[in-house]
XYZ file of C-alpha atoms in Angstrom:
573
model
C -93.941 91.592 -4.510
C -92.509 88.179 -3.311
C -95.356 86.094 -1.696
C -94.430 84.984 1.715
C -93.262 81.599 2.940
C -94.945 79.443 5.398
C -91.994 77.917 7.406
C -93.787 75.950 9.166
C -92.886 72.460 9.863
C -95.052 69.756 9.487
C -94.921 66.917 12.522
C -94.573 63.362 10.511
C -93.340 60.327 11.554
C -90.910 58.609 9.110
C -91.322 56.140 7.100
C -90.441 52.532 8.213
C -86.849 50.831 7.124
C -88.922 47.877 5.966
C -93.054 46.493 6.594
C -93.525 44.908 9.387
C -93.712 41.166 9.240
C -92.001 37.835 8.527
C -89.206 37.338 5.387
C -91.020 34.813 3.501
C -88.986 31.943 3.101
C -87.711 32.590 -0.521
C -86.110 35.542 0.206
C -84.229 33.974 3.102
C -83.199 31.211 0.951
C -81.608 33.778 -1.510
C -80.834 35.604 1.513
C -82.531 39.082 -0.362
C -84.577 41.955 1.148
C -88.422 40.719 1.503
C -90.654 43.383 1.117
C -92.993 41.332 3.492
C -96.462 41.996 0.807
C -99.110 40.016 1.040
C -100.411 37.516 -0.075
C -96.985 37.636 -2.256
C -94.002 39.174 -1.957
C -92.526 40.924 -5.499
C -90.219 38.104 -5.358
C -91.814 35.253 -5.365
C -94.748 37.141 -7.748
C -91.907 37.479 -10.798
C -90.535 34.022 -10.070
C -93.837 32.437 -10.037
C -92.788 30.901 -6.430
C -96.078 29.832 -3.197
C -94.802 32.898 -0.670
C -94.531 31.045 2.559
C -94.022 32.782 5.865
C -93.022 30.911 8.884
C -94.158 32.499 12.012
C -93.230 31.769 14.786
C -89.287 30.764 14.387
C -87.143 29.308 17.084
C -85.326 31.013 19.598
C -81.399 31.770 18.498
C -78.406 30.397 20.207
C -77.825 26.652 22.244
C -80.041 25.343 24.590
C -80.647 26.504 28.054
C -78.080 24.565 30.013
C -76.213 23.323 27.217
C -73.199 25.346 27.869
C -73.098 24.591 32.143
C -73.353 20.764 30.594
C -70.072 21.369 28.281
C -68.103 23.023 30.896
C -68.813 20.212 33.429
C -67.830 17.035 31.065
C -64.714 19.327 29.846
C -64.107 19.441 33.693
C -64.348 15.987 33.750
C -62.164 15.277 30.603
C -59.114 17.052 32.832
C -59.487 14.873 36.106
C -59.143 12.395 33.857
C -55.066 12.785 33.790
C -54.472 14.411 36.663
C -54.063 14.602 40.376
C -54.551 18.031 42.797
C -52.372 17.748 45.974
C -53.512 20.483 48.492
C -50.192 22.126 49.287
C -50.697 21.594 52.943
C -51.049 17.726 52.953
C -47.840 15.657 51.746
C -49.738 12.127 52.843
C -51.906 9.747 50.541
C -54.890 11.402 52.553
C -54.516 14.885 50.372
C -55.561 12.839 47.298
C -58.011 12.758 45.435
C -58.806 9.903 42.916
C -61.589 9.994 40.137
C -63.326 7.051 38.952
C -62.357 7.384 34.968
C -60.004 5.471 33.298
C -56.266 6.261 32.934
C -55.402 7.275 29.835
C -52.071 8.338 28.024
C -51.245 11.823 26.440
C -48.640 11.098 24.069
C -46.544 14.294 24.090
C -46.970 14.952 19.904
C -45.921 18.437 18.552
C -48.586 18.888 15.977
C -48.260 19.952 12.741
C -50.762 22.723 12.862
C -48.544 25.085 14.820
C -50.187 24.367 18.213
C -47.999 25.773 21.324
C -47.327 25.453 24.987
C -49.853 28.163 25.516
C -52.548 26.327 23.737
C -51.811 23.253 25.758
C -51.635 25.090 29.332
C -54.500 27.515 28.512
C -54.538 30.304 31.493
C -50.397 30.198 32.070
C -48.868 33.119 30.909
C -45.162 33.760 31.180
C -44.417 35.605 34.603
C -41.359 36.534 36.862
C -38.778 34.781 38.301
C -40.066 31.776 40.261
C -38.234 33.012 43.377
C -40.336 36.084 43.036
C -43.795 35.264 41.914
C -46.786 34.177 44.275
C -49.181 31.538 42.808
C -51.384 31.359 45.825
C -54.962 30.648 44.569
C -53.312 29.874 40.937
C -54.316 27.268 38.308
C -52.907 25.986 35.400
C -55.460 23.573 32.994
C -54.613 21.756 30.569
C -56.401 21.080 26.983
C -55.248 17.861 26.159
C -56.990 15.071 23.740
C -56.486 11.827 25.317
C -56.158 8.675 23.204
C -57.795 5.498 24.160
C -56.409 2.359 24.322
C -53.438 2.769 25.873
C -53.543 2.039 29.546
C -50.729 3.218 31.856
C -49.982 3.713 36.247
C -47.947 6.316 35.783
C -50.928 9.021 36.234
C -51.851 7.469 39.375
C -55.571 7.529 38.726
C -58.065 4.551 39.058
C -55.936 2.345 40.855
C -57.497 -0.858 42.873
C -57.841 0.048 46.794
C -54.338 -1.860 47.338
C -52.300 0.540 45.785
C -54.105 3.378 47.739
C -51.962 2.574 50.703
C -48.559 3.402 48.984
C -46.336 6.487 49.763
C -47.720 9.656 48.029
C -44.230 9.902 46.124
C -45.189 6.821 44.321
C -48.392 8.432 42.629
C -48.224 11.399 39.644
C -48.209 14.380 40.343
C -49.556 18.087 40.969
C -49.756 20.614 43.797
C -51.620 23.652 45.114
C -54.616 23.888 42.479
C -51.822 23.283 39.824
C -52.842 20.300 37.430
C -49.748 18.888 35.821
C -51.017 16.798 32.875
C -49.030 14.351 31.049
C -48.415 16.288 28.637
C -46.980 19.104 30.697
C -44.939 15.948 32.794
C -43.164 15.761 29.157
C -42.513 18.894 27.997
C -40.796 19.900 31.919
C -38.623 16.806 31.307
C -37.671 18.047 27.978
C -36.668 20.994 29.096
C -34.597 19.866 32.042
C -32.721 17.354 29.153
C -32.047 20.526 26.881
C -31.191 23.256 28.921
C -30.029 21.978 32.720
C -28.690 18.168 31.577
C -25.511 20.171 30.012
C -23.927 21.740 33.091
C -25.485 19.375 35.493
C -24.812 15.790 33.777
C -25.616 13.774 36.900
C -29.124 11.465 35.140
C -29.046 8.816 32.940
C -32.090 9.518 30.427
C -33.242 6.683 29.714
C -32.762 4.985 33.393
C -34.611 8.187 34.809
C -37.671 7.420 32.278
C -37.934 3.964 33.495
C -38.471 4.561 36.892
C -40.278 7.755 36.605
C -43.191 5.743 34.924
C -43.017 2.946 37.780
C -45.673 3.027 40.138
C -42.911 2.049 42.530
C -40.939 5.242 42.921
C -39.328 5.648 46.295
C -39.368 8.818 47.859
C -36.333 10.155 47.010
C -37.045 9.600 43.617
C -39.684 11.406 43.522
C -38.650 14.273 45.238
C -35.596 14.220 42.576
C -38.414 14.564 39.409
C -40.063 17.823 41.470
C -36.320 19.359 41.660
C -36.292 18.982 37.625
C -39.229 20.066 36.954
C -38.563 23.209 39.291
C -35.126 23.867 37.902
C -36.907 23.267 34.634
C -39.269 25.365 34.628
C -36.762 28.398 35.981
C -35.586 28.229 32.658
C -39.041 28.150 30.597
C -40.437 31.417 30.080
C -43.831 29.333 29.957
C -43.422 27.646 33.542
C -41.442 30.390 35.682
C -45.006 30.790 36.903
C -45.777 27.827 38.371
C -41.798 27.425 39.334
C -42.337 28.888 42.831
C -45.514 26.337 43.673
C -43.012 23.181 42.153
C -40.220 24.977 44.572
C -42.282 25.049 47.625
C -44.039 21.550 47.476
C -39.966 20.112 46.520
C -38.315 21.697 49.349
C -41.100 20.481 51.895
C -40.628 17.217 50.694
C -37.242 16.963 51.255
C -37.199 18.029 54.701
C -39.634 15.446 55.270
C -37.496 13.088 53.483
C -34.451 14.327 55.563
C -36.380 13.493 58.953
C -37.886 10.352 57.946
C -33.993 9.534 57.069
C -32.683 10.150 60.595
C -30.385 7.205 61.764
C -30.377 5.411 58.609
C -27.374 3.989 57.594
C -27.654 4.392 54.125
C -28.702 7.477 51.834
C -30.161 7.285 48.255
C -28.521 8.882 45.550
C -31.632 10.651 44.313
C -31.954 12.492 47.524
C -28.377 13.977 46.740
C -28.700 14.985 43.541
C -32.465 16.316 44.308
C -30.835 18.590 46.971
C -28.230 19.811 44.641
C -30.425 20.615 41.689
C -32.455 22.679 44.433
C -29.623 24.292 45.693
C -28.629 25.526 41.893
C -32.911 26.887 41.632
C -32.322 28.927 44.720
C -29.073 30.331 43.700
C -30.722 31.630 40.750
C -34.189 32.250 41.860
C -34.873 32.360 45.438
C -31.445 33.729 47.798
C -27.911 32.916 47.363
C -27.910 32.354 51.608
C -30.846 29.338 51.698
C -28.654 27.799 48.093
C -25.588 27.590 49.799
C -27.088 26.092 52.779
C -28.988 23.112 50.657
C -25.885 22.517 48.723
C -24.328 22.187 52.207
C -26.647 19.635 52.708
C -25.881 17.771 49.858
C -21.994 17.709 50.434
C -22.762 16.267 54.028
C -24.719 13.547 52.633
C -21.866 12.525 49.989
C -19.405 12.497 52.986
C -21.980 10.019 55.176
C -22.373 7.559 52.258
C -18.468 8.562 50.974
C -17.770 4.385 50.606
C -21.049 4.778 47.947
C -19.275 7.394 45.907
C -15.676 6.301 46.282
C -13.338 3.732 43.426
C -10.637 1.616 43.998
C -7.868 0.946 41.910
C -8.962 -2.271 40.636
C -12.400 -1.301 39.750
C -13.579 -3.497 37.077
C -15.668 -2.678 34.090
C -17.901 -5.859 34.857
C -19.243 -4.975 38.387
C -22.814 -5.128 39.058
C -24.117 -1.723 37.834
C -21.519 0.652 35.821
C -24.783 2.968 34.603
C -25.431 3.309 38.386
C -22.024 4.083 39.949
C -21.371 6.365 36.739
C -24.257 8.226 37.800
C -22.748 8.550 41.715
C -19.739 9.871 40.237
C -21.281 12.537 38.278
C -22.956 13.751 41.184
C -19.899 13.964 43.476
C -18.318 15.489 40.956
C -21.258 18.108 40.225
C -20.941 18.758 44.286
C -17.465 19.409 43.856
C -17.485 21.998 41.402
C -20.255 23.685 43.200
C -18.250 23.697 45.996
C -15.158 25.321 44.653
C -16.758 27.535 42.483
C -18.918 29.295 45.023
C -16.428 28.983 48.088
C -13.863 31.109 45.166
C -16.757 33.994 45.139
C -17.124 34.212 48.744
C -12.970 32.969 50.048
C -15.152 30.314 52.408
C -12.728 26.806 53.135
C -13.694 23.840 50.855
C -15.220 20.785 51.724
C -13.915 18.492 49.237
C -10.314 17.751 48.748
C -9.117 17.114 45.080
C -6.920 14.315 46.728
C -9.481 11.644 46.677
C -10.196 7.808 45.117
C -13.280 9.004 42.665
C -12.253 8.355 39.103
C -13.468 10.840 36.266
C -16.957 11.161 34.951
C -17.040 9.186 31.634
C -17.600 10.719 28.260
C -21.191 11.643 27.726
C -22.084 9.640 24.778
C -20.754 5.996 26.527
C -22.642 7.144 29.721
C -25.560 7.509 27.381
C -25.528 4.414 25.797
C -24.519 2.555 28.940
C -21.157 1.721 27.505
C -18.590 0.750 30.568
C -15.541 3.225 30.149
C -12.835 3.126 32.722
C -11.995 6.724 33.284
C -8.358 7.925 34.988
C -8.280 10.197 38.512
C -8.265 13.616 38.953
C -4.378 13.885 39.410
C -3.672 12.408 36.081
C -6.362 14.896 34.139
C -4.424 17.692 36.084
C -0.531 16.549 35.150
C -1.937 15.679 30.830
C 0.665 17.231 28.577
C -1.282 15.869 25.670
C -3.786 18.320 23.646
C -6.632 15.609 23.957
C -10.244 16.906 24.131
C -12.028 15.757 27.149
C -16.131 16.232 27.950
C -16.999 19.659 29.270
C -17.818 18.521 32.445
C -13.942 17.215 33.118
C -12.906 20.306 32.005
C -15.438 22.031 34.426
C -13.984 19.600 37.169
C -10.150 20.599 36.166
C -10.604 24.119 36.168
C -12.787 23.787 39.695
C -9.410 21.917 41.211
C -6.866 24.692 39.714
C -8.798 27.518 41.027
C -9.577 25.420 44.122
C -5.845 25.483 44.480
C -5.701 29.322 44.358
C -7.898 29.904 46.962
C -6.397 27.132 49.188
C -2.961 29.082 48.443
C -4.585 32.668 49.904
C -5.694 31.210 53.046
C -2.217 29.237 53.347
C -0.861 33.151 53.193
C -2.872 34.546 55.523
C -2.030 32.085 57.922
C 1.789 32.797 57.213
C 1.062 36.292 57.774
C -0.327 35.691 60.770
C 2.020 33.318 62.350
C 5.054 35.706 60.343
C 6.413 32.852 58.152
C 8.848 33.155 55.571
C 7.288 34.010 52.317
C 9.578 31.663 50.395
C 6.737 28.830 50.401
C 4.365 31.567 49.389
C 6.846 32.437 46.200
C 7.146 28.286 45.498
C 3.422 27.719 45.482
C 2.627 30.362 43.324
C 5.115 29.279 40.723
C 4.292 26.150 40.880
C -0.131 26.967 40.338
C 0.420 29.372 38.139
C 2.542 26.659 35.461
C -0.289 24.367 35.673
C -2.565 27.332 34.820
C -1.166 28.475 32.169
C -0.363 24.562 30.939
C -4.101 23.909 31.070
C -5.233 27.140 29.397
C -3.019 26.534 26.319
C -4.439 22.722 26.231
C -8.256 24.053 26.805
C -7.322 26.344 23.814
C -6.320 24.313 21.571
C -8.886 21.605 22.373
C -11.567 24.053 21.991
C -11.224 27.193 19.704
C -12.636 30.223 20.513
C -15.265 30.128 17.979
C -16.260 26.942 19.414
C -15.875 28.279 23.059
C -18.229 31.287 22.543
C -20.747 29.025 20.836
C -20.938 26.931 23.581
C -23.097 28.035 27.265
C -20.650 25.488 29.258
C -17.440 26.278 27.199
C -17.939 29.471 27.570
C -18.457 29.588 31.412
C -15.020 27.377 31.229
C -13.214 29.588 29.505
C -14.312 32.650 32.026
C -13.243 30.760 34.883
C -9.782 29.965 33.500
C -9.356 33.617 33.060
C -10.818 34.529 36.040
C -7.996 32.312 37.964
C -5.323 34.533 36.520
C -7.348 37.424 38.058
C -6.978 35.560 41.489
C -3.836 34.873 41.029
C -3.043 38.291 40.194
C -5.210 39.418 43.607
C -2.499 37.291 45.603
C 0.577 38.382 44.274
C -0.748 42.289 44.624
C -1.282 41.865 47.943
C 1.972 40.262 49.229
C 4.515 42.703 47.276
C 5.455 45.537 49.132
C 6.362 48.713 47.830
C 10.483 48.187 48.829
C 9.904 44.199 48.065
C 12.714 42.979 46.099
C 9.883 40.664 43.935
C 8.284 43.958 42.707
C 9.745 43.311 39.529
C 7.568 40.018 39.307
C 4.197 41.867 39.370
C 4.973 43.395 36.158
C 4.203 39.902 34.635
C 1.178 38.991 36.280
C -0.226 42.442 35.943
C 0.496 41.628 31.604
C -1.600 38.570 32.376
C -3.930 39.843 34.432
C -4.749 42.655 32.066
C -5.034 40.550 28.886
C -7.118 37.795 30.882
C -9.682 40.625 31.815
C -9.937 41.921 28.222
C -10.759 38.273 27.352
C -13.549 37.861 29.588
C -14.926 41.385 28.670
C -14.706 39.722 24.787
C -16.501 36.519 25.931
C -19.225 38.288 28.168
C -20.244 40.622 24.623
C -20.902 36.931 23.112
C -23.370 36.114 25.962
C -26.074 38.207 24.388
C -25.584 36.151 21.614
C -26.937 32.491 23.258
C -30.223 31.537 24.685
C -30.113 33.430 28.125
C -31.722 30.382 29.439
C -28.959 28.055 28.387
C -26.368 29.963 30.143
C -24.167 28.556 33.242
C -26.311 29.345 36.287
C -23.024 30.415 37.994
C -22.113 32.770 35.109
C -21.794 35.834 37.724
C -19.916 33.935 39.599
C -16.700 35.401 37.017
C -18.559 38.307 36.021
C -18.372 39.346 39.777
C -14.750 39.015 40.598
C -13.925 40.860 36.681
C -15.956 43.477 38.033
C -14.099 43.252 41.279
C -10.915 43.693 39.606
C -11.697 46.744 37.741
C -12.859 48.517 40.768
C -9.692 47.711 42.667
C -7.042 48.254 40.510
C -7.739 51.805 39.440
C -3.990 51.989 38.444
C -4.600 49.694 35.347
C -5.848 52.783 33.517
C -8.738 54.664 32.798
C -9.276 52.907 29.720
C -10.972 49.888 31.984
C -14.196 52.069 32.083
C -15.198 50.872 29.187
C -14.768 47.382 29.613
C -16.058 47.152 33.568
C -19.637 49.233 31.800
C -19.868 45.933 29.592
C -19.119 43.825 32.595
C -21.825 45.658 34.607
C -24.348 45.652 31.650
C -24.196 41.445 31.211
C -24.396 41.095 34.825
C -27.782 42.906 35.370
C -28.913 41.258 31.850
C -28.934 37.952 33.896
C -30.446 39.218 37.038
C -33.945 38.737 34.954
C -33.127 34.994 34.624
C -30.661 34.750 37.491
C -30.657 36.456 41.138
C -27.059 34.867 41.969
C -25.370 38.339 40.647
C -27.183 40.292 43.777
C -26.813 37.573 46.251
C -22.807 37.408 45.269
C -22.771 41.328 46.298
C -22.431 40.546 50.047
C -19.029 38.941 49.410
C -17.280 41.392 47.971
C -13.504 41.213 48.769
């Protein structure tokens, strides 16, 4: 018979991971289990080793305090290059100055990968700056600075005589946002890559000298705070302190504007600084408030037009070519702005192409300060010769052809209205579209195609050429009449038309192919009236759909680095 079980459980507590006590020394040196016996541990018994136990052993970790200490002479380390400007206060009072010496960050890309997000710790990239709110934002900056080399530009430590200068004169940062040195550098850089080649208007190395002057007017300064916001619209890295830079910039130049009331003179900085705004709020804030500031920028060309204008006998030797070469470009950059935009929404010009400002000189003698004496605008326009010129002359020639087009529709609608004969119509249509397709050919075979679609500013060219023979297309359309004896003539432009539009569907597929942010700002400008086209003329074919769904695609493909597309929609023809 099986004997019974006792199943009973016996209550015991188990046994211990390790004895209690201290690791004797030893073992932690040979970082080994102790097994803590006394007087000797079995370690240092075999080895013949004194068992020593420490007891008791400091606390782990730093010092109370020690960390609270770090954080406030880090704090300390960033005051030491830069300056906070409360956003309300645009006087010298809204400073505030520290006591340490200025030092110089020397803007070095190291070699151990380091990036803008280890240099602007906290920034993150973010949405458009038209878009984004930064209220209560910071941006700080890790930055090692290097003694020895003593500078004004930071506008820090300066003697108490200096302390009654303009704000504009002293460096620079707004609403909580610290802009280093460092970050000073890399905004510059950016505006020099990616803006500097569709608005040419700075000399670099002028710009440099007087941005490190403790004696920057005010209009200077408010031009560096347009860079840096047009810079940083096309950074992913600073979109997201773009719409603090946009605010402080545009308050500033309103105060600029008042302060300037009655003068007889305007600076050429304050120009260009309204202009470089103007293109930021096109693409980031409201097509409405860019047209208006670029408004304000053409009006200040026409007070100061004696400032801006050449003379026949303009001689290489006058005072300062570097400085009227600059005036030039930024008529120039106003007048292309003007046309281009006033195409999109059929508004009257306010520059005339018939004027005494000679032609921007090539890039690299502008540069390198190298007096060029460049022809007019009429002579560029009547060239027969296949010679390349810079991409901002052909920017301005294409700007005057299609300025021509549009002056030529509002000529017809006043015939219309006032019933003249539509022989001057015919005549001036003829006679614009030869030089069209003259210049084409010649911007062809300057520039091939590959070289076209490889280039952001060629390649905005070369949609606005084709974009004119859509215009011109538009006109002709809408003067022929169904028993018109000239119906026969809108065969031809409806060939052009239709290979012109396949051509800019071709060079839009090549957009994905640059650096979005190196793109024309006024890109949809083209895209727009394409699109236009295909709506309107459903007659073309259905085989359009295609190519209007690729012009629809690239347009809302820039809307995440552009908000022009949208603001263009209210002008729809």
């Amino acid at each position: 018979m099986p004997q019974s079980v006792d199943l009973s459980v016996k209550s015991s507590t188990p046994p211990a991971r390790q004895n209690p006590g201290a690791a004797c020394e030893e073992c932690r040196r040979r970082k080994v289990r102790c097994d803590r016996q006394q007087p000797s541990c079995g370690l240092c018994l075999s080895s013949g080793v004194q068992c020593q136990v420490t007891t008791p052993r400091p606390p782990r970790g730093p010092k109370r305090g020690y960390l609270k200490a770090l954080q406030a002479r880090i704090g300390m380390l960033y005051n030491t290059d830069t300056i906070t400007i409360s956003p309300e206060d645009t006087t010298i009072d809204g400073l505030t100055f520290n006591d340490h010496p200025i030092t110089w960050d020397f803007p070095i890309t190291t070699d151990d990968g380091t990036t803008l997000n280890d240099l602007c710790q906290g920034t993150a990239p973010g949405t458009a700056s038209g878009g984004s709110s930064l209220d209560g934002g910071s941006v700080h900056t890790s930055t090692s600075p290097i003694q020895g080399f003593e500078t004004p530009t930071d506008g820090v430590g300066f003697s108490d005589a200096i302390l009654g200068r303009k704000m504009s004169e002293l460096s620079d940062g707004m609403d909580g946002i610290n802009i280093s040195t460092l970050m000073q550098a890399e905004l510059n850089q950016l505006y020099f890559d990616r803006v500097h080649s569709f608005a040419p208007v700075l000399h670099q190395r002028r710009y440099f000298s007087w941005a490190r002057s403790i004696g920057k007017t005010e209009a200077q300064s408010c031009l560096r705070y347009a860079m840096w916001t047009l810079a940083s619209s096309v950074s992913a890295h600073y979109q997201n302190i773009g719409d603090t830079l946009y605010r402080y910039t545009r308050r500033s130049l309103e105060s600029l504007d008042s302060k300037c009331m009655g003068l007889a003179m305007t600076e050429m900085e304050q120009v260009q600084a309204w202009l470089l705004l103007a293109i930021h709020e096109f693409m980031c804030v409201d097509f409405s408030r860019g047209w208006v500031s670029a408004g304000r920028a053409f009006r200040l060309i026409q007070l100061n037009w004696l400032q801006y204008s050449d003379g026949s006998d303009v001689s290489l030797g006058q005072t300062d070519w570097v400085d009227a070469e600059q005036k030039r470009r930024t008529f120039w950059l106003a007048y292309c702005l003007d046309r281009f935009v006033s195409v999109r929404n059929n508004s009257p010009m306010t520059f005339s192409e018939q004027n005494t400002i000679r032609l921007p000189a090539p890039e690299l003698d502008f540069q390198n300060e190298q007096p060029t004496l460049t022809g007019f605008l009429s002579e560029a326009i009547s060239a027969r010769d296949p010679i390349a010129t810079s991409t901002f002359t052909e920017s301005i020639v294409v700007a005057t052809v299609i300025g021509r087009a549009l002056s030529h529709r509002q000529q017809s609608m006043m015939d219309n209205i006032y019933l003249n004969e539509s022989r001057d119509f015919w005549e001036r249509h003829e006679w614009i579209n030869a030089i069209l397709i003259q210049r084409m050919d010649l911007f062809s075979l300057n520039y091939p195609i590959a070289v076209q679609e490889a280039d952001p500013m060629l390649l905005f060219i070369s949609m606005m050429w084709r974009t004119t023979v859509l215009y011109m297309y538009q006109l002709v359309k809408a003067v022929i009449h169904p028993t018109d004896e000239k119906r026969s003539v809108l065969a031809d432009y409806t060939r052009q038309s239709t290979i012109a539009a396949k051509e800019i569907v071709s060079l839009t597929n090549k957009l994905s192919q640059l650096n979005s942010f190196k793109v024309h700002p006024l890109t949809p400008i083209p895209l727009s009236l394409c699109a236009e086209f295909f709506v309107s003329y459903h007659e073309l074919g259905d085989t359009y759909s295609k190519q209007l769904q690729d012009i629809t695609e690239a347009m809302h493909g820039l809307m995440s680095f552009s908000n022009l597309g949208p603001g263009l929609g209210a002008y729809a023809r």
